[in-house]
Short mmCIF file of C-alpha atoms and ligand atoms in Angstrom, two decimals:
data_model
loop_
_atom_site.label_atom_id
_atom_site.label_comp_id
_atom_site.label_asym_id
_atom_site.label_seq_id
_atom_site.Cartn_x
_atom_site.Cartn_y
_atom_site.Cartn_z
CA MET A 58 -2.26 26.33 -22.82
CA PRO A 59 -4.79 24.02 -23.94
CA GLU A 60 -6.26 21.93 -20.80
CA THR A 61 -4.91 19.02 -22.00
CA GLN A 62 -1.36 20.04 -22.33
CA LYS A 63 -1.52 21.52 -18.64
CA LEU A 64 -2.82 17.95 -17.46
CA ALA A 65 -0.02 16.49 -19.06
CA GLU A 66 2.87 18.79 -17.67
CA LEU A 67 1.49 18.35 -14.54
CA HIS A 68 1.72 14.65 -14.50
CA ALA A 69 4.79 14.31 -15.90
CA ALA A 70 6.21 17.28 -13.21
CA THR A 71 4.66 14.81 -9.98
CA LEU A 72 6.40 11.93 -8.45
CA THR A 73 3.53 9.24 -9.12
CA LEU A 74 4.07 6.42 -6.46
CA ASP A 75 1.50 3.35 -6.07
CA THR A 76 2.21 2.40 -2.40
CA HIS A 77 0.31 -1.21 -3.24
CA VAL A 78 0.57 -3.55 -5.91
CA ASP A 79 0.63 -7.71 -5.44
CA ILE A 80 2.91 -9.59 -7.93
CA PRO A 81 1.07 -13.05 -9.46
CA TRP A 82 2.65 -16.00 -8.14
CA PRO A 83 4.38 -18.30 -8.74
CA GLU A 84 4.08 -17.82 -12.32
CA THR A 85 5.72 -14.14 -12.19
CA PRO A 86 5.10 -12.55 -16.35
CA ASP A 87 8.42 -10.78 -16.91
CA PRO A 88 7.45 -7.05 -15.91
CA ARG A 89 9.73 -5.84 -18.22
CA GLY A 90 8.00 -6.78 -21.33
CA GLU A 91 3.83 -6.30 -22.16
CA THR A 92 2.32 -8.59 -19.45
CA SER A 93 -1.63 -9.14 -18.54
CA ARG A 94 -0.44 -7.77 -15.52
CA CYS A 95 -1.71 -4.38 -14.46
CA VAL A 96 1.26 -2.71 -13.84
CA ASP A 97 4.41 -3.57 -15.79
CA TYR A 98 7.05 -1.57 -16.57
CA PRO A 99 5.37 -0.66 -19.91
CA LYS A 100 2.10 0.42 -18.31
CA MET A 101 4.43 2.46 -15.83
CA THR A 102 6.07 4.83 -18.80
CA LYS A 103 2.54 4.66 -20.85
CA GLY A 104 1.05 5.66 -17.43
CA GLY A 105 3.60 8.71 -16.05
CA LEU A 106 3.72 6.21 -13.08
CA LYS A 107 7.15 6.98 -11.77
CA ALA A 108 7.30 4.64 -8.62
CA VAL A 109 5.27 1.57 -7.14
CA VAL A 110 5.62 -0.84 -4.03
CA PHE A 111 5.59 -4.33 -5.58
CA ALA A 112 4.14 -6.39 -2.65
CA ALA A 113 5.10 -9.97 -1.56
CA TYR A 114 1.44 -10.84 -0.68
CA LEU A 115 1.30 -14.19 1.66
CA PRO A 116 -2.19 -15.76 2.20
CA GLN A 117 -2.75 -16.54 5.81
CA GLY A 118 -1.84 -19.89 6.37
CA PRO A 119 -1.94 -22.58 9.62
CA ARG A 120 -0.53 -20.84 12.33
CA THR A 121 2.28 -24.06 12.81
CA ALA A 122 5.98 -24.14 12.04
CA GLU A 123 5.83 -25.88 8.68
CA GLY A 124 3.14 -22.79 7.70
CA TYR A 125 5.31 -20.46 8.79
CA GLN A 126 8.52 -22.18 7.40
CA ALA A 127 6.47 -22.18 3.64
CA ALA A 128 5.26 -19.00 4.54
CA GLY A 129 9.31 -17.60 5.13
CA ALA A 130 10.25 -19.11 2.22
CA ARG A 131 8.11 -17.75 -0.55
CA ALA A 132 8.23 -14.13 0.83
CA GLU A 133 12.42 -14.37 0.04
CA ALA A 134 12.16 -15.52 -3.07
CA MET A 135 8.76 -13.42 -4.35
CA LEU A 136 11.13 -10.03 -2.88
CA ARG A 137 14.38 -12.06 -5.03
CA THR A 138 11.56 -12.15 -8.20
CA ILE A 139 10.55 -8.15 -7.60
CA ARG A 140 14.54 -7.45 -7.52
CA ASP A 141 15.20 -9.75 -10.04
CA THR A 142 13.05 -8.84 -12.57
CA ALA A 143 13.78 -4.59 -12.18
CA ALA A 144 17.29 -4.81 -13.79
CA GLY A 145 18.22 -3.15 -16.66
CA GLY A 146 16.88 -0.12 -18.11
CA ASP A 147 16.26 3.27 -15.91
CA ARG A 148 14.93 1.45 -13.09
CA ARG A 149 16.32 1.49 -9.55
CA ILE A 150 15.24 -0.12 -6.33
CA ALA A 151 14.23 2.06 -4.17
CA SER A 152 14.65 0.97 -0.23
CA ARG A 153 14.60 4.39 0.82
CA SER A 154 13.05 7.79 0.52
CA THR A 155 16.00 9.57 -1.55
CA ASP A 156 16.06 6.83 -3.61
CA VAL A 157 12.60 7.22 -4.35
CA GLU A 158 13.75 11.13 -5.07
CA PHE A 159 15.88 10.14 -8.23
CA ALA A 160 12.94 9.24 -10.50
CA ARG A 161 11.22 13.03 -10.03
CA ALA A 162 15.14 14.48 -11.58
CA GLN A 163 15.13 12.33 -14.48
CA PRO A 164 13.07 9.66 -16.79
CA GLY A 165 13.50 6.89 -14.68
CA THR A 166 11.42 4.19 -12.59
CA ALA A 167 11.57 3.16 -8.93
CA VAL A 168 10.46 0.48 -7.40
CA LEU A 169 10.24 -0.08 -4.10
CA LEU A 170 9.36 -3.30 -1.72
CA ALA A 171 6.91 -4.91 1.00
CA VAL A 172 6.23 -7.80 2.50
CA GLU A 173 1.95 -8.16 2.90
CA ASN A 174 1.04 -10.30 6.01
CA GLY A 175 3.40 -10.27 9.10
CA TYR A 176 3.25 -14.50 8.93
CA ALA A 177 6.07 -15.17 6.71
CA MET A 178 8.13 -13.74 9.82
CA GLY A 179 7.03 -16.96 11.81
CA GLU A 180 8.49 -16.58 15.27
CA ASP A 181 11.76 -15.43 13.95
CA ILE A 182 12.29 -11.98 14.40
CA SER A 183 14.99 -11.94 12.30
CA ARG A 184 13.08 -12.21 9.16
CA LEU A 185 12.37 -8.85 9.22
CA ALA A 186 16.42 -7.49 8.87
CA LEU A 187 16.19 -9.78 6.01
CA TRP A 188 13.28 -8.39 3.71
CA ARG A 189 15.02 -4.37 4.99
CA GLY A 190 17.92 -5.79 3.20
CA LEU A 191 16.61 -7.12 0.31
CA GLY A 192 14.43 -3.67 0.27
CA ALA A 193 11.26 -3.90 1.65
CA CYS A 194 10.20 -0.38 3.16
CA TYR A 195 6.68 -1.92 4.66
CA VAL A 196 5.08 -4.65 5.95
CA THR A 197 1.18 -5.44 6.56
CA LEU A 198 1.10 -6.92 10.04
CA THR A 199 -1.76 -9.19 8.46
CA HIS A 200 -3.69 -9.63 5.80
CA ASN A 201 -7.60 -12.11 6.06
CA GLY A 202 -7.20 -14.46 9.20
CA HIS A 203 -5.62 -13.66 12.26
CA ASN A 204 -1.86 -14.07 12.66
CA GLN A 205 0.94 -14.82 15.54
CA LEU A 206 1.51 -11.20 15.24
CA ALA A 207 -2.55 -9.52 15.43
CA ASP A 208 -6.08 -9.68 15.10
CA SER A 209 -7.34 -9.44 11.60
CA ALA A 210 -10.49 -7.01 10.35
CA ILE A 211 -11.33 -10.05 8.49
CA PRO A 212 -11.13 -13.21 10.65
CA LEU A 213 -11.14 -16.10 8.50
CA PRO A 214 -13.67 -19.53 10.33
CA GLY A 215 -12.45 -22.12 7.64
CA LEU A 216 -8.29 -21.48 9.21
CA GLY A 217 -10.93 -22.19 12.46
CA ASP A 218 -10.57 -18.05 13.73
CA ALA A 219 -12.67 -16.67 16.58
CA PRO A 220 -13.99 -13.12 16.72
CA THR A 221 -10.60 -12.55 18.42
CA LEU A 222 -7.60 -13.96 18.56
CA HIS A 223 -5.22 -12.11 20.59
CA GLY A 224 -7.58 -9.24 21.42
CA GLY A 225 -5.09 -6.66 19.42
CA LEU A 226 -1.23 -7.42 19.22
CA SER A 227 0.22 -10.66 20.72
CA PRO A 228 3.46 -10.31 22.68
CA LEU A 229 5.16 -11.02 19.51
CA GLY A 230 3.18 -8.60 17.51
CA ARG A 231 4.57 -6.02 19.83
CA ALA A 232 7.76 -7.40 19.81
CA ALA A 233 8.37 -7.22 15.94
CA ILE A 234 6.31 -3.39 15.57
CA ALA A 235 9.93 -2.65 18.22
CA GLU A 236 11.87 -4.43 15.24
CA MET A 237 11.01 -2.66 12.56
CA ASN A 238 10.99 0.15 14.36
CA LYS A 239 14.69 -0.14 14.98
CA LEU A 240 15.31 -1.14 11.04
CA GLY A 241 13.62 1.93 9.09
CA LEU A 242 10.15 -0.68 8.52
CA LEU A 243 7.09 1.09 8.33
CA VAL A 244 4.13 -0.81 9.61
CA ASP A 245 1.15 -1.10 7.42
CA ILE A 246 -2.38 -1.48 9.46
CA SER A 247 -4.25 -2.25 6.31
CA HIS A 248 -6.39 -5.50 7.16
CA VAL A 249 -5.77 -5.20 10.66
CA ALA A 250 -8.25 -5.69 13.32
CA LYS A 251 -9.07 -2.13 14.86
CA SER A 252 -7.63 -3.19 17.90
CA ALA A 253 -4.70 -4.17 17.10
CA MET A 254 -4.54 -1.15 14.43
CA MET A 255 -4.54 1.24 17.46
CA GLU A 256 -2.49 -0.77 19.88
CA ALA A 257 -0.14 -0.60 16.68
CA VAL A 258 -0.22 3.21 16.67
CA ALA A 259 0.29 3.50 20.41
CA LEU A 260 2.91 1.80 20.44
CA SER A 261 5.13 2.20 16.87
CA GLN A 262 7.66 4.56 17.46
CA SER A 263 7.25 6.05 13.39
CA PRO A 264 4.36 6.77 11.89
CA VAL A 265 1.85 3.64 11.29
CA VAL A 266 0.69 3.71 7.30
CA ALA A 267 -2.44 2.18 6.02
CA THR A 268 -1.19 1.69 2.50
CA HIS A 269 -4.01 0.30 0.79
CA THR A 270 -7.92 1.13 2.32
CA CYS A 271 -10.65 2.96 2.25
CA CYS A 272 -12.58 5.29 4.84
CA ARG A 273 -15.62 3.62 6.67
CA THR A 274 -17.95 6.74 6.66
CA LEU A 275 -18.47 6.57 2.97
CA ARG A 276 -18.73 2.87 2.81
CA ASP A 277 -18.97 0.38 5.66
CA HIS A 278 -17.13 -2.32 4.53
CA PRO A 279 -14.54 -4.36 7.34
CA ARG A 280 -11.33 -3.28 5.83
CA ASN A 281 -12.42 0.46 5.62
CA LEU A 282 -11.15 2.81 8.40
CA ASP A 283 -13.52 4.45 10.28
CA ASP A 284 -13.57 7.76 12.19
CA GLU A 285 -11.68 6.87 15.09
CA GLN A 286 -9.17 5.22 13.37
CA LEU A 287 -8.12 8.08 10.45
CA ASP A 288 -7.82 10.16 13.48
CA ALA A 289 -5.03 8.39 15.37
CA ILE A 290 -3.05 7.88 12.02
CA ALA A 291 -2.91 11.32 11.52
CA SER A 292 -2.17 12.48 15.46
CA VAL A 293 1.29 10.12 15.13
CA GLY A 294 1.92 11.82 11.53
CA GLY A 295 0.78 8.59 9.61
CA VAL A 296 -0.79 8.27 6.22
CA VAL A 297 -3.67 6.38 4.51
CA GLN A 298 -3.56 5.87 1.20
CA VAL A 299 -7.40 5.34 -0.31
CA THR A 300 -7.01 2.69 -2.56
CA ALA A 301 -9.30 1.37 -5.70
CA VAL A 302 -10.73 -2.01 -4.47
CA PRO A 303 -14.12 -1.75 -5.59
CA ALA A 304 -15.52 -3.12 -2.42
CA PHE A 305 -13.93 -0.65 -0.58
CA LEU A 306 -15.53 2.19 -2.45
CA ARG A 307 -19.06 2.09 -2.85
CA ASN A 308 -22.10 0.17 -1.89
CA ALA A 309 -23.04 -2.79 -4.90
CA ASP A 310 -25.53 -1.78 -7.19
CA ALA A 311 -29.26 -3.35 -7.18
CA ASP A 312 -27.61 -6.70 -9.76
CA GLY A 313 -24.37 -7.28 -6.61
CA ARG A 314 -21.72 -5.11 -8.45
CA HIS A 315 -19.81 -1.99 -7.29
CA ARG A 316 -19.30 0.16 -10.47
CA ALA A 317 -16.56 2.57 -8.71
CA SER A 318 -14.68 5.14 -10.96
CA VAL A 319 -11.81 7.26 -10.15
CA ALA A 320 -14.73 9.35 -8.83
CA ASP A 321 -15.55 7.27 -5.81
CA MET A 322 -11.68 7.20 -4.94
CA ALA A 323 -11.99 10.95 -4.95
CA ASP A 324 -14.53 11.20 -2.94
CA HIS A 325 -13.06 9.21 -0.63
CA VAL A 326 -9.88 11.59 -0.72
CA ASP A 327 -11.99 14.37 -0.68
CA TYR A 328 -13.16 13.00 2.93
CA ALA A 329 -10.33 11.98 4.50
CA VAL A 330 -8.69 15.34 3.64
CA LYS A 331 -11.30 16.57 5.00
CA ARG A 332 -10.98 14.75 8.34
CA ILE A 333 -7.65 14.55 8.91
CA GLY A 334 -5.64 16.63 6.94
CA LEU A 335 -4.05 16.80 3.54
CA GLU A 336 -0.43 15.85 4.61
CA HIS A 337 -2.46 12.51 6.24
CA VAL A 338 -3.39 11.22 2.73
CA GLY A 339 -2.30 9.48 -0.31
CA ILE A 340 -3.46 6.60 -3.27
CA SER A 341 -2.68 3.66 -4.03
CA SER A 342 -3.84 0.60 -6.24
CA ASP A 343 -3.67 -2.27 -5.30
CA PHE A 344 -3.96 -3.88 -8.78
CA ASP A 345 -3.13 -7.56 -9.35
CA GLY A 346 -4.61 -8.10 -6.05
CA GLY A 347 -8.43 -7.33 -6.56
CA GLY A 348 -8.02 -3.11 -6.99
CA GLY A 349 -8.91 -1.61 -10.90
CA VAL A 350 -11.90 1.17 -11.19
CA GLU A 351 -13.14 2.21 -14.45
CA GLY A 352 -10.59 5.19 -15.36
CA TRP A 353 -7.81 3.20 -13.64
CA ARG A 354 -8.24 -0.13 -14.81
CA ASP A 355 -4.04 -0.91 -15.02
CA ALA A 356 -1.23 1.41 -14.15
CA SER A 357 -1.19 3.06 -17.85
CA GLU A 358 -4.50 4.98 -16.73
CA SER A 359 -2.46 6.72 -14.23
CA LEU A 360 -2.78 10.59 -15.79
CA ASN A 361 -6.92 10.19 -15.19
CA LEU A 362 -5.93 10.20 -11.83
CA THR A 363 -4.49 13.82 -10.95
CA ALA A 364 -7.16 15.03 -13.42
CA GLU A 365 -9.96 13.99 -11.10
CA LEU A 366 -7.92 15.36 -8.53
CA LEU A 367 -7.31 18.32 -10.70
CA ARG A 368 -10.81 18.90 -10.89
CA ARG A 369 -11.96 18.71 -7.31
CA GLY A 370 -9.95 21.69 -6.84
CA TYR A 371 -6.72 20.54 -5.79
CA ASP A 372 -3.65 22.27 -6.48
CA PRO A 373 -0.31 20.90 -8.32
CA LEU A 374 1.60 20.87 -4.99
CA GLN A 375 -1.17 18.93 -3.01
CA ILE A 376 -1.53 16.64 -5.73
CA GLY A 377 2.01 15.22 -5.41
CA GLN A 378 1.32 15.43 -1.83
CA LEU A 379 -1.14 13.10 -2.78
CA TRP A 380 0.75 11.29 -4.87
CA SER A 381 3.88 10.55 -2.91
CA GLY A 382 4.92 13.75 -1.12
CA ASN A 383 3.08 12.24 1.97
CA PHE A 384 4.38 9.04 1.81
CA LEU A 385 7.79 9.52 1.50
CA ARG A 386 7.26 11.79 5.05
CA CYS A 387 6.45 8.65 6.31
CA MET A 388 9.53 6.91 5.08
CA ARG A 389 12.09 9.30 5.91
CA ALA A 390 10.51 9.66 9.81
CA ALA A 391 10.72 5.55 9.96
CA GLU A 392 14.61 6.25 8.74
CA GLY A 393 14.92 9.19 11.34
CA VAL A 394 13.75 6.61 13.90
CA ALA A 395 15.80 4.02 12.83
CA ALA A 396 18.89 6.01 12.60
CA GLY A 397 17.85 6.75 16.05
CA GLY A 398 17.13 10.35 15.06
ZN1 ZN B 688 -4.29 -6.07 0.96
#
């Protein structure tokens, strides 16, 4: 069989899941048609990308009652928009691991939801149940800028941030993690300060995940995870989803640009696999939120990532684990904790 046909068949047989894609807001071009977005459903079909997590991303704002109110309303509106624009065709909203699995066996697209920035919870912990009810499978504790739950890896002096605010998690942050465990919401520690991240790992009853981040040893960026953090995630059965953000993948060239490619992503995958084991590593794009590298500029090019992993010597089973199997294991674990198992 020609190599290209073998690759196409492997890619088609793999349950491909991108664990972090932002949606444009407030204008959201309908992803059911062809759009300027990196990820819409026609591009996913073209690229053989079978499942995607669309994140309701909230920029950090003031930690005030008004700020919390606005962020909470926006998060809910975004989740509802993701749901509304997934309707039709052979798409399915997937809030549980079993809902994602269907896309392996038959043609169709699984649409997962998430909230990026616990800021939108405000001081109302019941919002977590609302989001879970709307289908969210994870909540990213912070974005850039400290919030009421935790310190961020990147403080925002423009919002009055000192280097630390809580020294890790706040009491409300700890309560939020306990509630997320109860609801089956995964705790995403992307963007979170190391102090808070290590606390979350110790506290959470279900495995914590990093849905879009890279390895600090290969690229010294505050958003990346150092070896101690990688080890901690693996120690609780979690997963690190290497992401396609050029600034996280490699140092800038002399002209200040980051010319990252799928090969750079595979370098980070290789590194994490060697350090913590293949079962703790995965893949995400951060498309429409700053992600995109040579060879994976949008969802239509997803085959190139499978090709690169194959070139690196991963076998079909391992490629399936990297694309979705490991993340789905974490979803199952979170569902088990929520069910009291
Ligand atoms: Zn992000």
